CSV table of C-alpha atoms and ligand atoms in Angstrom, one decimal:
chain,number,residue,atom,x,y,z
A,959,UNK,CA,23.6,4.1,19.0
A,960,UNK,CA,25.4,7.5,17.6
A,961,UNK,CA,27.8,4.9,15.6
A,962,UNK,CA,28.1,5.6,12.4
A,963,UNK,CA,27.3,2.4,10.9
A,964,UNK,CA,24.1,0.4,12.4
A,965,UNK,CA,23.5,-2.8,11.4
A,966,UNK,CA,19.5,-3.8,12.8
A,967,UNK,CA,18.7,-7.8,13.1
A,968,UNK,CA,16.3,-9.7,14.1
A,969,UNK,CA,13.4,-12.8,13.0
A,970,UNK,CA,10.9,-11.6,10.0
A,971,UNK,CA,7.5,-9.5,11.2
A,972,UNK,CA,9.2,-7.9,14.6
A,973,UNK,CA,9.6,-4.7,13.2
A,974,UNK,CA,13.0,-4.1,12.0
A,975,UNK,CA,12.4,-2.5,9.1
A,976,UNK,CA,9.7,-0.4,10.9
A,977,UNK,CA,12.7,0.1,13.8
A,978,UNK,CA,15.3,1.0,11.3
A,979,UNK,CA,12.9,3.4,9.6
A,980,UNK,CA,12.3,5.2,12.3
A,981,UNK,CA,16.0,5.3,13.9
A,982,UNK,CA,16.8,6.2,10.6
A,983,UNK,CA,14.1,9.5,11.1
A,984,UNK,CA,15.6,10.4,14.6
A,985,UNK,CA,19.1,10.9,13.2
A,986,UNK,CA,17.8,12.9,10.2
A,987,UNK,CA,15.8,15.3,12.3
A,988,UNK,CA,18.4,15.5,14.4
A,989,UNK,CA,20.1,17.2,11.2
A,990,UNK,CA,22.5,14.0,10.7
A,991,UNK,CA,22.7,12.9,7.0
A,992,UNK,CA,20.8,9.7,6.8
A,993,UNK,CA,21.3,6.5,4.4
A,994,UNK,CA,18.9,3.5,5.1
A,995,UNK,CA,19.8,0.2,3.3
A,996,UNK,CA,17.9,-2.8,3.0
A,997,UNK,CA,19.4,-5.9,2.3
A,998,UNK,CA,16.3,-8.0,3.1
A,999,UNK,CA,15.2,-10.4,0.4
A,1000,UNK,CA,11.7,-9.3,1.9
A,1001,UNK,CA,12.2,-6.2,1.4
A,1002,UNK,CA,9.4,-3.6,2.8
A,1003,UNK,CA,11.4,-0.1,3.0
A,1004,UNK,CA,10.0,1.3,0.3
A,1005,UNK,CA,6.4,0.2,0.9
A,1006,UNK,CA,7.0,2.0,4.6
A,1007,UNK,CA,7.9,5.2,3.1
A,1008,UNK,CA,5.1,5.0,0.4
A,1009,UNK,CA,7.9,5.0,-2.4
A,1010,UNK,CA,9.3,2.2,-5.3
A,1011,UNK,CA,12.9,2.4,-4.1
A,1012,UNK,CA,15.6,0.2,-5.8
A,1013,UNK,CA,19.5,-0.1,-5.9
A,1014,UNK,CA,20.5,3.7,-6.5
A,1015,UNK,CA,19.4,5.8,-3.4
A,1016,UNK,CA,16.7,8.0,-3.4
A,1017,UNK,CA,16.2,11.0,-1.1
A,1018,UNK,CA,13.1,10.1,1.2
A,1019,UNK,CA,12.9,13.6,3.2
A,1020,UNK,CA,15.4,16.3,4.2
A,1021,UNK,CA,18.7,14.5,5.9
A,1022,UNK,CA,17.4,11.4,4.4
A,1023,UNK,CA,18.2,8.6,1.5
A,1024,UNK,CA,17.0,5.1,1.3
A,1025,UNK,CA,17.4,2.0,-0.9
A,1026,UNK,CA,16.9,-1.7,-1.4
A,1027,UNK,CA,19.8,-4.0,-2.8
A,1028,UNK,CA,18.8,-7.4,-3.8
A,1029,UNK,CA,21.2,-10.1,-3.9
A,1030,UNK,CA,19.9,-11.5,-7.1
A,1031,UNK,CA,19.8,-8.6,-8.5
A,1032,UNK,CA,23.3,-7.4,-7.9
A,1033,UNK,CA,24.8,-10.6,-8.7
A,1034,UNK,CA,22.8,-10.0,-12.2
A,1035,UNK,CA,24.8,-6.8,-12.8
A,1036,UNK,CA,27.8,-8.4,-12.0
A,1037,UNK,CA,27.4,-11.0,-14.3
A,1038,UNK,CA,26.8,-8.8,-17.0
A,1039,UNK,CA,29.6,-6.5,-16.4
A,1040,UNK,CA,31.9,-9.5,-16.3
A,1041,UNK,CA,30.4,-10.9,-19.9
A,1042,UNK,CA,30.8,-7.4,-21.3
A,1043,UNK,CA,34.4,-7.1,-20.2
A,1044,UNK,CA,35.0,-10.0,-22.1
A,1045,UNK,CA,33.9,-8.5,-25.2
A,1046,UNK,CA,36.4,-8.0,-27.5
A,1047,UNK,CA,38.9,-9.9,-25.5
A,1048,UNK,CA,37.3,-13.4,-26.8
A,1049,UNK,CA,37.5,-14.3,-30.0
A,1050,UNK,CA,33.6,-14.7,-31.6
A,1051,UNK,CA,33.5,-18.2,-31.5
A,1052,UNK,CA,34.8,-18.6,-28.0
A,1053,UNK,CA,31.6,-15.7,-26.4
A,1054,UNK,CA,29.1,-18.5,-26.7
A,1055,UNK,CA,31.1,-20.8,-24.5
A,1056,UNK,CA,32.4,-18.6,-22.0
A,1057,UNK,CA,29.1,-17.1,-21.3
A,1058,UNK,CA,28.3,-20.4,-20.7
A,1059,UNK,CA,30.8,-20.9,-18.4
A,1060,UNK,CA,29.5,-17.3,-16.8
A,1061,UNK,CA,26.2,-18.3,-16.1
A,1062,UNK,CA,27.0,-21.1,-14.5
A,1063,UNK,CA,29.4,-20.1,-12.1
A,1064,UNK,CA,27.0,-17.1,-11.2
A,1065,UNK,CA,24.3,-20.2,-10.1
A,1066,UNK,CA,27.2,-21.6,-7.6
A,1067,UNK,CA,25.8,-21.7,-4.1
A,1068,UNK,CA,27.0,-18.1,-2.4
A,1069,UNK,CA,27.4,-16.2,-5.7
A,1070,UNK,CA,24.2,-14.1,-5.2
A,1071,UNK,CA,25.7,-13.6,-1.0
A,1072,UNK,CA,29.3,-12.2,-2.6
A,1073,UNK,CA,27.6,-10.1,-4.9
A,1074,UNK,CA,25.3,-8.5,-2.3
A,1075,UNK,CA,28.4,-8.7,-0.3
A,1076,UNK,CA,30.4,-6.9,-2.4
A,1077,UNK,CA,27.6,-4.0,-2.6
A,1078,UNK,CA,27.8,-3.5,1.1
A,1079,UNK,CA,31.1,-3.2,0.9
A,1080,UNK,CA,31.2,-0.7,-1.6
A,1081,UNK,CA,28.4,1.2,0.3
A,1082,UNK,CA,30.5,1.1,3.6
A,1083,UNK,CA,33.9,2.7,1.8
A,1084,UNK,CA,31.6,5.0,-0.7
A,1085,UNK,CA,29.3,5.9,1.3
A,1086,UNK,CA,31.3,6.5,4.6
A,1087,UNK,CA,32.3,9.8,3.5
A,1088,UNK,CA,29.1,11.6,2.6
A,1089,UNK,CA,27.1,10.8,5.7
A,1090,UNK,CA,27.1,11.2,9.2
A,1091,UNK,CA,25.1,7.3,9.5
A,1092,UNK,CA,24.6,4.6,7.6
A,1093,UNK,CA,21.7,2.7,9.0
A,1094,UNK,CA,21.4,-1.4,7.8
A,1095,UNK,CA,18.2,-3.1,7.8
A,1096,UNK,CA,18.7,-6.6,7.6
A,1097,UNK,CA,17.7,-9.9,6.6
A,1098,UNK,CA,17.3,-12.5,9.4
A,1099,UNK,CA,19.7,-13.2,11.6
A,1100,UNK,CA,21.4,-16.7,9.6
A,1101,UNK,CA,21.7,-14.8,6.4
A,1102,UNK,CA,23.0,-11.7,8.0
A,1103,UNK,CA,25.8,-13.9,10.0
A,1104,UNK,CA,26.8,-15.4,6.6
A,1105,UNK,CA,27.1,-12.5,5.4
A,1106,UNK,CA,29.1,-10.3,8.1
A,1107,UNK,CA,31.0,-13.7,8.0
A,1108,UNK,CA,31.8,-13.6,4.3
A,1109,UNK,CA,34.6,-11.2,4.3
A,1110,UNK,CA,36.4,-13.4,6.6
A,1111,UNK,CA,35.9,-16.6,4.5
A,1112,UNK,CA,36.7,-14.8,1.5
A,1113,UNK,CA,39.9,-13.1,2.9
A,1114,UNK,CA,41.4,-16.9,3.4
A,1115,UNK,CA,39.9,-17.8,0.0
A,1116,UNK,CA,41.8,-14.9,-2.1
A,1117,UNK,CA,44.9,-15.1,0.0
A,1118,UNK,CA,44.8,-19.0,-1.2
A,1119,UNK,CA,44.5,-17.7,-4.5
A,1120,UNK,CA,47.2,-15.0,-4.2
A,1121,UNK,CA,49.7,-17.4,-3.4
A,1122,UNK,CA,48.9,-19.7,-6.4
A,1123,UNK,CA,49.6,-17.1,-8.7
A,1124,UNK,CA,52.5,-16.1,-7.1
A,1125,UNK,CA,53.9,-19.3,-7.2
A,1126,UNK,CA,53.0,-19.4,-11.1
A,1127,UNK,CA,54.7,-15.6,-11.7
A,1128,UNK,CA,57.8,-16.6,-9.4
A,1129,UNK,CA,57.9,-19.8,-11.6
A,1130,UNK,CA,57.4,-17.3,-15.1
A,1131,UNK,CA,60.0,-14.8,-13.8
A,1132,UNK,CA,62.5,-17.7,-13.8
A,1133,UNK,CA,61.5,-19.5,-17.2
A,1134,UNK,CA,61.9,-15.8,-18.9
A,1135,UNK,CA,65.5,-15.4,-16.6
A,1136,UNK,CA,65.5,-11.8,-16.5
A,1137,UNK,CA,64.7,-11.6,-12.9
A,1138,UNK,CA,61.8,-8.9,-13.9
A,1139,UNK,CA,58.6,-9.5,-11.9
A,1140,UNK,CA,55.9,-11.1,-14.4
A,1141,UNK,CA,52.6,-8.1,-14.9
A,1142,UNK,CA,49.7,-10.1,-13.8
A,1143,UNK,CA,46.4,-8.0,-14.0
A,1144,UNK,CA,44.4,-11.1,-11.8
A,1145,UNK,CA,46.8,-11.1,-8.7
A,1146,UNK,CA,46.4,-6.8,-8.6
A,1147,UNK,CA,42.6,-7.5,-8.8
A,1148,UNK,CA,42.8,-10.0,-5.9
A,1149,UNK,CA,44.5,-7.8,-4.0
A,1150,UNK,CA,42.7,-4.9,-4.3
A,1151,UNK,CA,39.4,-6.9,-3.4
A,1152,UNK,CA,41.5,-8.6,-0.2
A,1153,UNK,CA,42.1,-4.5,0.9
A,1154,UNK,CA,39.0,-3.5,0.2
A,1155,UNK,CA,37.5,-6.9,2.7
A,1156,UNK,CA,40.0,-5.8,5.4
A,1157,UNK,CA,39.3,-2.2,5.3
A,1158,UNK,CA,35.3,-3.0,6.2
A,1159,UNK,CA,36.0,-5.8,8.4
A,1160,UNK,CA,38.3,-3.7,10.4
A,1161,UNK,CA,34.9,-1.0,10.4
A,1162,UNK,CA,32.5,-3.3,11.0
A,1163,UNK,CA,34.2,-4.8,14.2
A,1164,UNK,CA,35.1,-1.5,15.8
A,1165,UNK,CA,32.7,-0.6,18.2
A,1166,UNK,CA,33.1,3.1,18.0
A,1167,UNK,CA,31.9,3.2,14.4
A,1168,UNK,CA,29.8,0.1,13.9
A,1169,UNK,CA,26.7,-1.3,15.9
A,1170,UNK,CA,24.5,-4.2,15.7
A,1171,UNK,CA,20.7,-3.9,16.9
A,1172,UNK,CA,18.7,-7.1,17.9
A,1173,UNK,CA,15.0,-6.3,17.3
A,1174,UNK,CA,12.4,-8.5,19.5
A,1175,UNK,CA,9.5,-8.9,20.6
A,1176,UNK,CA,8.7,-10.2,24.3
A,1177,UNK,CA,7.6,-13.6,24.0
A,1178,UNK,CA,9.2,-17.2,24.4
A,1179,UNK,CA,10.6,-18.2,21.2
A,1180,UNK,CA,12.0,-14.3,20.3
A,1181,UNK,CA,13.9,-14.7,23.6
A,1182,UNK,CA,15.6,-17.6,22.1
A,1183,UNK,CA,16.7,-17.1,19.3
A,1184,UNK,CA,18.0,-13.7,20.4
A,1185,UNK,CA,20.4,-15.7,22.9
A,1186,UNK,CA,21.0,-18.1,20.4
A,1187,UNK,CA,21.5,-15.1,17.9
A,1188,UNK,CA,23.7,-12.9,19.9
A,1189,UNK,CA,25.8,-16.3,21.1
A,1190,UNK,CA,26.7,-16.8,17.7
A,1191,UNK,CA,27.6,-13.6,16.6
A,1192,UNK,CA,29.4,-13.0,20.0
A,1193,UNK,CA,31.8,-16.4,18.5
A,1194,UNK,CA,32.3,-13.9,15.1
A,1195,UNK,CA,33.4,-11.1,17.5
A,1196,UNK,CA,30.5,-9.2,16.9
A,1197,UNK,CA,28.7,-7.7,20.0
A,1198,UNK,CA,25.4,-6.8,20.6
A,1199,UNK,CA,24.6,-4.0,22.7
A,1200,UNK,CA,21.6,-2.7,22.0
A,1201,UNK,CA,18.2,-4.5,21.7
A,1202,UNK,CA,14.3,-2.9,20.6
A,1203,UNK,CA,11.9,-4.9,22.9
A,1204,UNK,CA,9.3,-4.1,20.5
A,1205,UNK,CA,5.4,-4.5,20.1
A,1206,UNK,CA,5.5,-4.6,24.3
A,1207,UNK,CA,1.4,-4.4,25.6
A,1208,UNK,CA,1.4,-0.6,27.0
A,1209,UNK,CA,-0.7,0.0,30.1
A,1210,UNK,CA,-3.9,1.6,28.6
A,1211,UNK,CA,-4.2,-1.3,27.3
A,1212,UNK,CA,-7.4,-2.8,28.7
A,1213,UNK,CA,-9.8,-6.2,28.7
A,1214,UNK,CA,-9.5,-9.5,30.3
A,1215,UNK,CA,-8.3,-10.6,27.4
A,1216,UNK,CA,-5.3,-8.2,27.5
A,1217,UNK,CA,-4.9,-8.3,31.2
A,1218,UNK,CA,-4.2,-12.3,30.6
A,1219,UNK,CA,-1.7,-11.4,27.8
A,1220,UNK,CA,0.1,-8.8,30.0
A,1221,UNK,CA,0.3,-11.1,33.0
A,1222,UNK,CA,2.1,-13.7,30.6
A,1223,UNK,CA,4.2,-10.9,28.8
A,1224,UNK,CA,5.2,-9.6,32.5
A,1225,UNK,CA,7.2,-12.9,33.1
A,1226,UNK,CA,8.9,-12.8,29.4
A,1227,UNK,CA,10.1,-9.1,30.2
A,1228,UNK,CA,11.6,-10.3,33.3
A,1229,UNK,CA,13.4,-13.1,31.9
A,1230,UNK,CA,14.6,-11.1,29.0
A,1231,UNK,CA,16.1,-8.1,31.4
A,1232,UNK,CA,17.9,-10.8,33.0
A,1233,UNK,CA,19.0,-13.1,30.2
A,1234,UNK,CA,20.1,-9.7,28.2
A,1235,UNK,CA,21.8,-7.9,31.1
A,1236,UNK,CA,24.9,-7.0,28.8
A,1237,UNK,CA,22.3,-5.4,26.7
A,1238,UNK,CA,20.5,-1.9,26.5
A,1239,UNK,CA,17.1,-3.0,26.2
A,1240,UNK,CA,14.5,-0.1,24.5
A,1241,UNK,CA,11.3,-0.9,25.3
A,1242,UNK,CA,8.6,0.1,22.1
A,1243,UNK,CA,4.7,-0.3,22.5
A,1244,UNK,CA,2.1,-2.1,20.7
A,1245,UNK,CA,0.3,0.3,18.7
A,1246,UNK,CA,-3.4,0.2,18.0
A,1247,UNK,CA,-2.6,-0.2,14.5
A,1248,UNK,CA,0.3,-0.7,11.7
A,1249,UNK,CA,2.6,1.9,11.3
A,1250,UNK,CA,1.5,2.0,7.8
A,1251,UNK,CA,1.2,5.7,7.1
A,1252,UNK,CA,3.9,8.3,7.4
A,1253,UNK,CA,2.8,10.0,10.0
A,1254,UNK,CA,2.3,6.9,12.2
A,1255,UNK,CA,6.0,6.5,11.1
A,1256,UNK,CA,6.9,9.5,13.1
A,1257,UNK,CA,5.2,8.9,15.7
A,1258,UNK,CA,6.8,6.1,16.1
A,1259,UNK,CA,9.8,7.3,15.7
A,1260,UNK,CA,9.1,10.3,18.6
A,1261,UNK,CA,8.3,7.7,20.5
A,1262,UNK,CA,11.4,6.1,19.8
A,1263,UNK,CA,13.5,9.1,20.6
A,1264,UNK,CA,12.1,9.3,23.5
A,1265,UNK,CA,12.8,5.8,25.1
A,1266,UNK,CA,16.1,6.2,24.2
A,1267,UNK,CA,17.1,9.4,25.7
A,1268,UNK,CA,17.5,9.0,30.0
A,1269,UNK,CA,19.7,5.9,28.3
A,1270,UNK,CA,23.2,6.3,26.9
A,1271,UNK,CA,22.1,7.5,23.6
B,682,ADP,N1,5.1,-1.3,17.8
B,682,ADP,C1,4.3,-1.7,16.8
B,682,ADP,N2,3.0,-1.6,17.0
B,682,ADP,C2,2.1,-2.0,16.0
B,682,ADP,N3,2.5,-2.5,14.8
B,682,ADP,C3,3.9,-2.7,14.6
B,682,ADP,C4,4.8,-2.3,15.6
B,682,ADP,N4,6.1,-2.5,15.1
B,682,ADP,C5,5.9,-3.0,13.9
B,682,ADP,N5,4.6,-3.2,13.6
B,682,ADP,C6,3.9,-3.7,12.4
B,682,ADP,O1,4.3,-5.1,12.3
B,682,ADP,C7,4.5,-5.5,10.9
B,682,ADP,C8,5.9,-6.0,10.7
B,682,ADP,O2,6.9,-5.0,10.9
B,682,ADP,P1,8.2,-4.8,10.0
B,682,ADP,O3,8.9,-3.6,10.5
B,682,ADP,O4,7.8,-4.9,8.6
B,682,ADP,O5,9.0,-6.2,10.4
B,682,ADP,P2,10.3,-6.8,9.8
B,682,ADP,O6,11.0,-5.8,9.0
B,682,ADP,O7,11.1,-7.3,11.0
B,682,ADP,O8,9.8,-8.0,9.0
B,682,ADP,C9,4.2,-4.2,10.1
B,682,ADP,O9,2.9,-4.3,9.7
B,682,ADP,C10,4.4,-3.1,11.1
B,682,ADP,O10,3.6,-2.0,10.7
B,683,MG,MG1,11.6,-5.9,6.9
């Protein structure tokens, strides 16, 4: 997990963003230069670190920035760059129309999932440079397949597109007969955005740089859908090699109650070590309480540093 790029996944309420919070501590006591993104719609970084955070980041201790992207948001800004682009460029009578014509293509299914694409993107190749790890805390696992699968879609989408308008310069270049190439602003756009999709696929698949994290939590259905989650990303060529078995009972625990519980939980942590042998599994205890305070936080995160050191990490 000393990749620079971490992507954490997993269903709602198992603790990634409590996870990722707290990875995200490790590395930046560790004197590593920290950025933790959300991209959860249900975003809760900001209420873990007791701070409003938004798009821009924010520093959140020493080593350590955090922020929150939201897909509706971004796709907002977009939108509103693209209108005022257009200003000037329309004439008056036209602006009513083609913001018209703007608003609805921003309400297409996927337009929100590009735009929030697009922002990880630009955190990736931005961001790359000024820190030493890039931590992701994600949205669950559907949402975050769609969107590691976008840049795929989209490369075969613009290279579509790239072809059409070279066909319609080639075809220019000829009417005009001079043989000179036809300037077209659209295709260099295209292209840049095609380079810019390559360059953070090729990141995200290389397993030197990038991770992916499956958080969970030992019980029947989390096992599932953690196969089920890591099958499919396995078909994207995404590998998972790292899983946080969180909120396991610890052994204080006491009580019938809790001796019941534990007996049941045994059997799920045996089936787990065995369904995720490819895995590293990091076991984290159920706490008495929420990590709702900061200095449950780093606690937590101690504790974390601790279970994974005697592994690879
Ligand atoms: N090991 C743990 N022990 C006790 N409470 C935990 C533990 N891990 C997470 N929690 C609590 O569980 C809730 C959900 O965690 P959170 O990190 O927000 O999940 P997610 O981001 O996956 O939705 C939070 O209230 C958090 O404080
Ligand atoms: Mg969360």
């Amino acid at each position: 997990m000393k990749e620079k790029i971490v992507f954490i996944g997993g269903k709602g309420g198992v603790g990634k963003s409590t996870t990722s919070a707290a990875l995200a501590l490790v590395r930046a006591e560790e004197g590593k230069k920290t950025l933790i993104v959300s991209t959860d719609p249900a975003h809760n970084l900001g209420d873990i670190f007791h701070t409003k955070l938004n798009h821009e980041k924010k520093k959140l201790t020493d080593n350590l920035w955090g922020m929150e992207v939201d897909a509706h948001e971004e796709s907002a800004r977009y939108i509103e760059g693209v209108k005022k682009n257009l200003e000037g460029l329309v004439k008056s009578k036209m602006v009513e129309e083609v913001h018209r014509q703007i608003d609805m293509a921003s309400a297409s299914p996927g337009a929100e999932e590009a735009a929030l694409f697009d922002r990880i993107t630009a955190i990736i190749l931005e961001e790359n440079e000024q820190f030493d790890h890039i931590i992701f805390d994600t949205a669950p696992t559907g949402h975050t397949l769609r969107l590691l699968t976008l840049p795929e879609m989209m490369t075969v989408w613009i290279d579509g597109m790239l072809e059409k308008r070279k066909k319609t310069n080639d075809n220019y270049t000829q009417l005009l007969n001079d043989g000179e190439p036809v300037e077209d602003p659209i295709y260099d756009v295209l292209q840049e955005r095609r380079e810019k999709f390559e360059a953070v696929r090729e990141i995200v698949l290389d397993e030197e740089k990038t991770n992916f994290v499956f958080v969970m939590i030992p019980e029947r259905l989390s096992i599932l859908e953690t196969e089920q989650a890591i099958k499919q990303l396995h078909q994207h060529h995404f590998h998972i090699r790292d899983i946080f078995v969180n909120k396991v009972l610890p052994d204080y625990a006491d009580g019938t109650f809790l001796q019941k519980r534990r007996e049941v939980e045994k059997e799920h942590l045996k089936e787990l070590r065995e369904t995720f042998r490819n895995q590293q599994l990091v076991e984290i205890p159920l706490y008495e309480e929420d990590i709702a305070t900061l200095a449950q936080l780093k606690d937590f995160s101690n504790h974390l540093r601790h279970s994974m050191t005697g592994s690879k990490y």
